[in-house]
């Protein structure tokens, strides 16, 4: 969601570093942005709208100072206006704060502060924080103590960063919302960074420190420290980010989404590397192979939930009872745990709903496993085990290559935990998967199909078995980036209600792979919609005769049932992308959406 950037040690270049960081973070989704610099005073410039609007405002009235923080806001409390944009300041304008998350007790705090004479300028929950710091300063607290005491009074989720007029430090704290430090102290000049995500400062350093919940950081031009909120020193490891900053560029593509769709063969190779050994017919997942779960529960949200549905089917087919839960429903319900393994599927490792579900499972005594893309993420650190999908950085808001890598990772997990004599075929298909995806990318006619149906009233997607989660994902991609109505269904459900929506203006994308019972039954569903004059787009490997009943065919190579789902999904990604491109949509930044959803 919102993005935070901070830096110290850059002198006159601080503003440029902050603006570059904010531009890099804009993939997270935002509707306003701002910066604050400290140099005996606090200079704040902020604007609603695009970062380009902020840049113009900064050029008109440049803020100065060697210490600064910046923010991209995704509105929760109050509309996107200049007043509601971050950073927020106290009454005399000597404290500036940026914040991700939600302060649950902000109304009570605001009323107490108003009663004490404080004046508020915005609708946000964040604005109480600089006023709390001001109040502590009025009572004689030094800058660091004032920030600590203010943070201790907050309830809810937050990543907070603050600068003060009479301090050369950035103070920051986190609870349930990510913060990472960037460390650049190898030369004569020390420079330190703070951000909600590594790409914000990756071009300057690859050395990072991930903050945990309840930790407090202090960055100055000379040093960095991490403590608990109570002030006890915490020794933190400095990790190295392995990916190159150029990986977050568009590499000549019009959109990040197009680049990331085309990166899927490489992402899959990375995911499967050193895990799949076709020669020996084995999958290697390290110590996770010995978990031997009696049952599996998967928790996730959004695209990752569709991967979880797919994973649950894999485990059930292997003889292990498994259920996928929407994470935000799991944490407030009472599903049985027993000795089951709880797997959290989360691209960022910071999804608030999924983290809550994993914490609830852990509190009930379950073993937890994070399937995530981000090394050092909160899910990876808090779970008992982590299994990385290794897809590389994904910038586009609509997930593409990470979904494919999640499906591949869940295949390797299932085979590794529940080995079977039938695994050799699946392992061979996994080996061929990157090349098969490349074939789809090279030969797809999705752009021409998209052109045919730009004016459609709605789009429907149907599939059975492992193709059902792909149908859901195809519909999600279509609605996310085209703003067109789209729905995914289990194919057999059409006749139980959704068929009433089918008309000649509603193309139906039917995923039909293989020629078994499920394929034949899905063909029966295709005939149902064909009889109602609905155009049919078949996504198929050609094993069945579904093409006889289709207006258009999106072909995929023959593969195993497990990997056919990945291949079908690539065609649906391309269909959604080309539809959105032809409609002129802002593909990488869909309205109202954010890349990393860190509030519940």
Coordinates of C-alpha atoms in Angstrom, one line a residue, residues 164-571:
X164 CA 12.5 16.8 14.0
X165 CA 13.8 20.3 13.5
X166 CA 16.4 20.1 16.2
X167 CA 17.8 16.6 15.4
X168 CA 19.9 15.1 12.6
X169 CA 18.2 11.7 13.0
X170 CA 15.4 9.7 11.5
X171 CA 13.4 7.8 14.1
X172 CA 11.3 4.8 13.0
X173 CA 9.2 2.0 14.5
X174 CA 7.1 -0.8 13.2
X175 CA 4.2 -3.0 14.2
X176 CA 2.5 -5.2 11.6
X177 CA 3.8 -3.1 8.7
X178 CA 7.2 -3.6 7.0
X179 CA 10.3 -1.4 7.4
X180 CA 13.7 -2.2 6.1
X181 CA 17.0 -0.3 6.6
X182 CA 19.6 0.2 3.9
X183 CA 23.2 0.3 5.1
X184 CA 26.0 2.0 3.0
X185 CA 29.0 2.4 5.3
X186 CA 31.7 0.9 3.3
X187 CA 33.4 4.0 2.1
X188 CA 34.5 7.4 3.6
X189 CA 31.0 8.7 3.6
X190 CA 28.3 6.9 5.5
X191 CA 24.7 6.8 4.1
X192 CA 21.7 5.1 5.6
X193 CA 18.2 4.5 4.3
X194 CA 14.8 3.5 5.5
X195 CA 12.0 2.2 3.4
X196 CA 8.9 0.1 3.3
X197 CA 10.4 -2.0 0.5
X198 CA 14.0 -2.6 -0.7
X199 CA 13.6 -1.2 -4.3
X200 CA 13.3 2.3 -2.8
X201 CA 17.0 2.4 -2.1
X202 CA 18.4 -0.6 -4.0
X203 CA 20.3 1.5 -6.5
X204 CA 22.4 2.8 -3.6
X205 CA 23.1 -0.3 -1.6
X206 CA 22.4 -4.0 -1.5
X207 CA 22.9 -4.4 2.3
X208 CA 19.7 -4.4 4.3
X209 CA 18.4 -4.8 7.9
X210 CA 14.8 -6.0 8.3
X211 CA 13.0 -4.6 11.3
X212 CA 10.8 -6.9 13.4
X213 CA 7.6 -5.9 15.2
X214 CA 8.2 -3.8 18.3
X215 CA 11.5 -2.6 17.1
X216 CA 12.7 1.0 17.0
X217 CA 15.4 2.4 14.7
X218 CA 17.6 5.5 14.8
X219 CA 19.5 6.7 11.7
X220 CA 22.1 9.5 11.8
X221 CA 24.8 10.5 9.4
X222 CA 27.3 8.6 11.6
X223 CA 25.5 5.4 12.6
X224 CA 22.4 3.3 12.9
X225 CA 20.9 1.5 15.9
X226 CA 18.0 -0.8 16.5
X227 CA 16.4 -1.2 19.9
X228 CA 13.1 -2.4 21.4
X229 CA 10.6 0.3 22.2
X230 CA 11.7 0.0 25.8
X231 CA 15.3 1.0 24.6
X232 CA 17.1 -2.4 24.8
X233 CA 19.7 -2.8 22.1
X234 CA 18.9 -5.4 19.4
X235 CA 21.7 -6.9 17.4
X236 CA 20.5 -7.2 13.8
X237 CA 22.1 -9.2 11.0
X238 CA 22.9 -7.3 7.8
X239 CA 21.6 -9.3 4.8
X240 CA 22.6 -8.9 1.2
X241 CA 19.9 -8.5 -1.5
X242 CA 20.8 -10.8 -4.4
X243 CA 18.8 -9.2 -7.2
X244 CA 20.2 -6.4 -9.4
X245 CA 18.5 -3.0 -9.4
X246 CA 18.1 -3.2 -13.1
X247 CA 15.6 -6.0 -12.5
X248 CA 13.1 -3.4 -11.4
X249 CA 13.2 -1.5 -14.7
X250 CA 10.9 -2.1 -17.7
X251 CA 13.7 -3.3 -20.0
X252 CA 12.1 -1.8 -23.1
X253 CA 8.6 -3.1 -22.4
X254 CA 5.6 -0.7 -22.4
X255 CA 4.5 -1.9 -18.9
X256 CA 6.0 -3.8 -16.0
X257 CA 3.2 -6.3 -16.4
X258 CA 4.3 -7.2 -19.9
X259 CA 7.9 -7.5 -18.8
X260 CA 6.9 -9.8 -15.9
X261 CA 4.6 -12.0 -18.0
X262 CA 7.6 -12.5 -20.3
X263 CA 9.9 -13.1 -17.4
X264 CA 8.0 -16.2 -16.4
X265 CA 10.2 -18.8 -18.0
X266 CA 13.2 -17.4 -16.1
X267 CA 11.2 -17.1 -12.9
X268 CA 10.2 -20.7 -13.2
X269 CA 13.7 -21.8 -13.8
X270 CA 14.8 -20.0 -10.7
X271 CA 12.0 -21.5 -8.7
X272 CA 12.7 -25.1 -9.8
X273 CA 16.5 -24.8 -9.8
X274 CA 18.2 -27.2 -7.4
X275 CA 14.8 -28.6 -6.5
X276 CA 13.8 -30.8 -9.4
X277 CA 16.0 -33.6 -10.5
X278 CA 14.4 -35.5 -13.3
X279 CA 17.3 -37.8 -13.8
X280 CA 16.8 -39.3 -10.3
X281 CA 13.0 -38.7 -10.4
X282 CA 13.3 -36.7 -7.2
X283 CA 12.4 -33.3 -5.8
X284 CA 14.5 -31.7 -3.1
X285 CA 12.9 -29.4 -0.5
X286 CA 15.4 -29.8 2.3
X287 CA 14.2 -30.4 5.8
X288 CA 10.6 -29.7 4.7
X289 CA 10.5 -33.2 3.3
X290 CA 10.3 -34.6 6.8
X291 CA 7.2 -32.7 7.9
X292 CA 4.9 -35.5 6.8
X293 CA 1.7 -33.5 7.5
X294 CA -1.5 -35.3 8.4
X295 CA -3.4 -32.4 7.1
X296 CA -2.7 -29.1 5.5
X297 CA -4.5 -25.7 5.8
X298 CA -3.5 -23.0 3.3
X299 CA -4.2 -19.3 4.0
X300 CA -3.9 -16.5 1.5
X301 CA -5.6 -13.5 -0.1
X302 CA -6.2 -12.3 -3.7
X303 CA -4.1 -14.0 -6.4
X304 CA -2.2 -16.0 -3.7
X305 CA -5.6 -17.5 -2.6
X306 CA -6.1 -18.9 -6.0
X307 CA -2.6 -20.5 -5.7
X308 CA -3.7 -21.8 -2.3
X309 CA -6.8 -23.4 -3.9
X310 CA -4.6 -25.0 -6.4
X311 CA -2.2 -26.2 -3.7
X312 CA -5.0 -27.7 -1.6
X313 CA -6.0 -29.8 -4.6
X314 CA -2.4 -31.0 -5.1
X315 CA -2.2 -32.2 -1.5
X316 CA -5.6 -33.9 -1.6
X317 CA -4.6 -35.7 -4.8
X318 CA -1.6 -36.9 -2.9
X319 CA -3.8 -38.3 -0.1
X320 CA -3.3 -35.5 2.4
X321 CA -6.5 -33.7 3.6
X322 CA -6.2 -30.0 2.7
X323 CA -8.3 -26.9 2.7
X324 CA -7.6 -23.4 1.4
X325 CA -9.0 -20.5 3.5
X326 CA -9.3 -16.8 2.7
X327 CA -6.9 -15.4 5.3
X328 CA -9.2 -12.6 6.5
X329 CA -11.9 -15.2 7.3
X330 CA -9.5 -17.7 8.9
X331 CA -8.2 -15.4 11.6
X332 CA -11.7 -14.6 12.8
X333 CA -13.1 -18.1 12.5
X334 CA -12.4 -21.3 14.4
X335 CA -11.2 -23.9 11.9
X336 CA -9.7 -27.0 13.5
X337 CA -5.9 -27.1 13.7
X338 CA -4.8 -30.3 15.5
X339 CA -1.4 -31.3 14.2
X340 CA -2.0 -29.9 10.7
X341 CA 0.5 -27.8 8.8
X342 CA -0.6 -24.3 8.1
X343 CA 0.9 -22.8 4.9
X344 CA 0.7 -19.1 4.3
X345 CA 0.9 -18.2 0.6
X346 CA 1.9 -14.5 0.2
X347 CA 4.0 -12.9 -2.5
X348 CA 5.3 -10.1 -0.4
X349 CA 5.4 -11.9 2.9
X350 CA 3.7 -8.7 4.4
X351 CA 0.0 -9.2 3.6
X352 CA -1.7 -8.2 6.8
X353 CA -4.6 -10.7 6.5
X354 CA -2.3 -13.6 5.9
X355 CA 0.1 -12.6 8.7
X356 CA -2.9 -12.5 11.1
X357 CA -4.0 -15.9 10.0
X358 CA -0.5 -17.4 10.4
X359 CA -0.2 -15.8 13.9
X360 CA -3.6 -17.2 14.9
X361 CA -2.5 -20.7 13.7
X362 CA 0.8 -20.4 15.5
X363 CA -1.1 -19.3 18.7
X364 CA -3.1 -22.5 18.4
X365 CA 0.0 -24.6 18.3
X366 CA 0.2 -25.3 14.6
X367 CA 3.5 -25.5 12.6
X368 CA 3.5 -22.7 10.1
X369 CA 5.2 -22.5 6.7
X370 CA 5.5 -19.3 4.5
X371 CA 5.5 -19.7 0.8
X372 CA 6.7 -16.3 -0.3
X373 CA 8.9 -14.4 -2.7
X374 CA 10.7 -12.1 -0.3
X375 CA 13.6 -13.2 1.7
X376 CA 13.5 -11.5 5.1
X377 CA 9.8 -10.7 4.9
X378 CA 7.7 -10.8 8.1
X379 CA 6.0 -14.1 7.1
X380 CA 9.4 -15.7 6.4
X381 CA 10.8 -14.6 9.8
X382 CA 7.7 -15.4 11.9
X383 CA 6.8 -18.8 10.5
X384 CA 8.5 -21.9 11.6
X385 CA 9.7 -22.5 8.0
X386 CA 9.9 -20.6 4.7
X387 CA 9.9 -21.8 1.2
X388 CA 10.9 -19.2 -1.4
X389 CA 9.3 -19.1 -4.8
X390 CA 12.4 -17.1 -6.2
X391 CA 10.5 -15.2 -8.8
X392 CA 12.6 -12.0 -8.5
X393 CA 11.1 -8.6 -7.9
X394 CA 7.6 -8.0 -9.2
X395 CA 6.6 -4.3 -9.7
X396 CA 3.3 -4.5 -11.6
X397 CA 0.3 -4.4 -9.2
X398 CA -1.4 -7.3 -10.9
X399 CA 0.6 -10.4 -10.0
X400 CA 1.8 -12.5 -12.9
X401 CA 5.1 -14.2 -12.6
X402 CA 4.7 -14.7 -8.9
X403 CA 1.5 -16.6 -9.4
X404 CA 3.2 -19.0 -11.8
X405 CA 6.1 -19.5 -9.4
X406 CA 3.7 -20.1 -6.5
X407 CA 2.1 -22.9 -8.5
X408 CA 5.5 -24.4 -9.3
X409 CA 6.6 -24.1 -5.7
X410 CA 3.5 -25.8 -4.4
X411 CA 4.1 -28.6 -6.9
X412 CA 7.6 -29.2 -5.5
X413 CA 6.4 -28.9 -1.9
X414 CA 3.7 -31.5 -2.5
X415 CA 5.9 -34.0 -4.3
X416 CA 8.7 -33.4 -1.7
X417 CA 6.4 -33.9 1.3
X418 CA 4.3 -36.7 -0.1
X419 CA 6.4 -38.7 -2.6
X420 CA 4.7 -41.2 -4.9
X421 CA 5.6 -43.7 -7.6
X422 CA 3.7 -41.5 -10.0
X423 CA 5.9 -38.5 -9.5
X424 CA 8.2 -39.0 -12.5
X425 CA 5.7 -37.7 -15.0
X426 CA 5.0 -34.6 -12.9
X427 CA 8.7 -34.0 -12.4
X428 CA 9.3 -34.3 -16.2
X429 CA 6.5 -31.8 -16.8
X430 CA 8.0 -29.4 -14.2
X431 CA 11.4 -29.7 -16.0
X432 CA 9.7 -28.8 -19.3
X433 CA 7.5 -26.0 -17.9
X434 CA 9.8 -23.0 -18.5
X435 CA 10.2 -24.0 -22.2
X436 CA 6.5 -24.6 -22.5
X437 CA 5.7 -21.2 -21.1
X438 CA 8.1 -19.7 -23.6
X439 CA 6.3 -21.5 -26.4
X440 CA 3.0 -20.0 -25.2
X441 CA 4.6 -16.5 -25.1
X442 CA 6.1 -16.9 -28.6
X443 CA 3.0 -18.3 -30.3
X444 CA 0.0 -16.7 -28.5
X445 CA -2.8 -15.1 -30.5
X446 CA -4.3 -13.5 -27.4
X447 CA -3.9 -10.0 -28.8
X448 CA -6.1 -10.8 -31.7
X449 CA -8.7 -12.5 -29.5
X450 CA -8.7 -9.5 -27.2
X451 CA -9.4 -7.2 -30.1
X452 CA -12.6 -9.1 -30.9
X453 CA -14.2 -8.6 -27.5
X454 CA -13.2 -5.1 -26.4
X455 CA -16.9 -4.0 -26.3
X456 CA -18.2 -7.0 -24.3
X457 CA -20.5 -6.4 -21.4
X458 CA -18.7 -9.0 -19.2
X459 CA -16.2 -11.8 -19.4
X460 CA -16.7 -15.3 -17.8
X461 CA -14.0 -17.9 -17.1
X462 CA -14.7 -21.5 -16.4
X463 CA -12.7 -24.6 -15.5
X464 CA -12.7 -27.8 -13.5
X465 CA -10.3 -29.4 -11.1
X466 CA -6.9 -27.6 -11.2
X467 CA -8.2 -25.3 -13.9
X468 CA -10.9 -23.8 -11.5
X469 CA -8.4 -21.7 -9.6
X470 CA -6.9 -20.6 -12.9
X471 CA -10.4 -19.5 -14.1
X472 CA -10.7 -17.4 -10.9
X473 CA -7.3 -15.9 -11.5
X474 CA -8.1 -15.2 -15.2
X475 CA -11.2 -13.3 -14.1
X476 CA -9.3 -11.4 -11.4
X477 CA -6.6 -10.3 -13.9
X478 CA -9.3 -9.1 -16.4
X479 CA -11.2 -7.1 -13.8
X480 CA -8.0 -5.7 -12.2
X481 CA -6.5 -4.1 -15.2
X482 CA -9.4 -3.6 -17.7
X483 CA -12.0 -2.4 -15.2
X484 CA -14.5 -4.7 -17.0
X485 CA -16.8 -7.0 -15.2
X486 CA -15.3 -10.5 -15.1
X487 CA -16.2 -13.6 -13.1
X488 CA -14.7 -17.1 -12.7
X489 CA -16.7 -20.2 -12.0
X490 CA -16.3 -23.9 -11.5
X491 CA -17.6 -25.0 -14.9
X492 CA -20.3 -27.2 -13.3
X493 CA -21.8 -24.2 -11.5
X494 CA -22.9 -22.4 -14.6
X495 CA -26.2 -24.2 -14.7
X496 CA -26.9 -23.4 -11.1
X497 CA -27.4 -19.7 -11.6
X498 CA -24.6 -17.9 -13.5
X499 CA -26.0 -19.1 -16.8
X500 CA -28.7 -16.4 -16.5
X501 CA -25.9 -13.8 -17.2
X502 CA -24.7 -15.4 -20.4
X503 CA -25.6 -13.6 -23.6
X504 CA -24.1 -12.9 -27.0
X505 CA -22.2 -10.0 -25.4
X506 CA -20.5 -12.1 -22.7
X507 CA -17.5 -14.2 -24.1
X508 CA -16.7 -17.3 -22.1
X509 CA -13.1 -18.4 -21.6
X510 CA -13.2 -22.2 -21.1
X511 CA -10.1 -24.0 -19.9
X512 CA -10.1 -27.5 -21.2
X513 CA -7.0 -29.6 -21.0
X514 CA -6.5 -33.3 -21.5
X515 CA -9.4 -35.6 -22.7
X516 CA -10.6 -37.1 -19.5
X517 CA -13.9 -37.0 -17.7
X518 CA -13.4 -33.4 -16.5
X519 CA -12.5 -32.2 -20.0
X520 CA -15.7 -33.9 -21.5
X521 CA -17.9 -32.4 -18.8
X522 CA -16.4 -29.0 -19.4
X523 CA -17.1 -29.4 -23.1
X524 CA -20.7 -30.0 -22.1
X525 CA -20.7 -26.7 -20.3
X526 CA -19.3 -25.1 -23.4
X527 CA -22.2 -26.4 -25.4
X528 CA -24.6 -24.8 -22.8
X529 CA -23.2 -21.4 -23.4
X530 CA -22.9 -21.9 -27.1
X531 CA -26.6 -22.6 -27.2
X532 CA -27.2 -19.2 -25.7
X533 CA -25.1 -17.5 -28.4
X534 CA -22.2 -16.7 -26.1
X535 CA -18.9 -16.5 -27.9
X536 CA -16.5 -19.2 -26.6
X537 CA -12.7 -18.8 -26.3
X538 CA -11.2 -22.3 -25.6
X539 CA -7.9 -22.4 -23.8
X540 CA -6.7 -25.9 -24.7
X541 CA -3.9 -28.3 -25.4
X542 CA -5.8 -29.8 -28.3
X543 CA -6.3 -33.2 -26.6
X544 CA -10.1 -32.9 -26.7
X545 CA -12.4 -31.7 -29.4
X546 CA -13.4 -28.5 -27.6
X547 CA -12.1 -26.4 -30.5
X548 CA -15.2 -27.6 -32.6
X549 CA -17.4 -25.6 -30.3
X550 CA -15.2 -22.6 -29.9
X551 CA -15.1 -19.3 -31.7
X552 CA -11.4 -18.8 -30.9
X553 CA -8.7 -21.0 -29.5
X554 CA -5.8 -20.1 -27.2
X555 CA -3.4 -23.0 -27.5
X556 CA -1.0 -24.5 -25.0
X557 CA 1.4 -27.4 -25.3
X558 CA 0.4 -30.8 -24.0
X559 CA 1.6 -31.2 -20.4
X560 CA 0.6 -32.8 -17.1
X561 CA -2.6 -31.7 -15.5
X562 CA -0.6 -29.8 -12.9
X563 CA 1.6 -27.8 -15.3
X564 CA -1.2 -27.3 -17.8
X565 CA -2.8 -25.0 -15.3
X566 CA 0.3 -22.8 -15.4
X567 CA 0.3 -22.7 -19.2
X568 CA -3.4 -21.9 -19.4
X569 CA -2.9 -19.1 -17.0
X570 CA -0.3 -17.5 -19.2
X571 CA -2.8 -17.3 -22.1

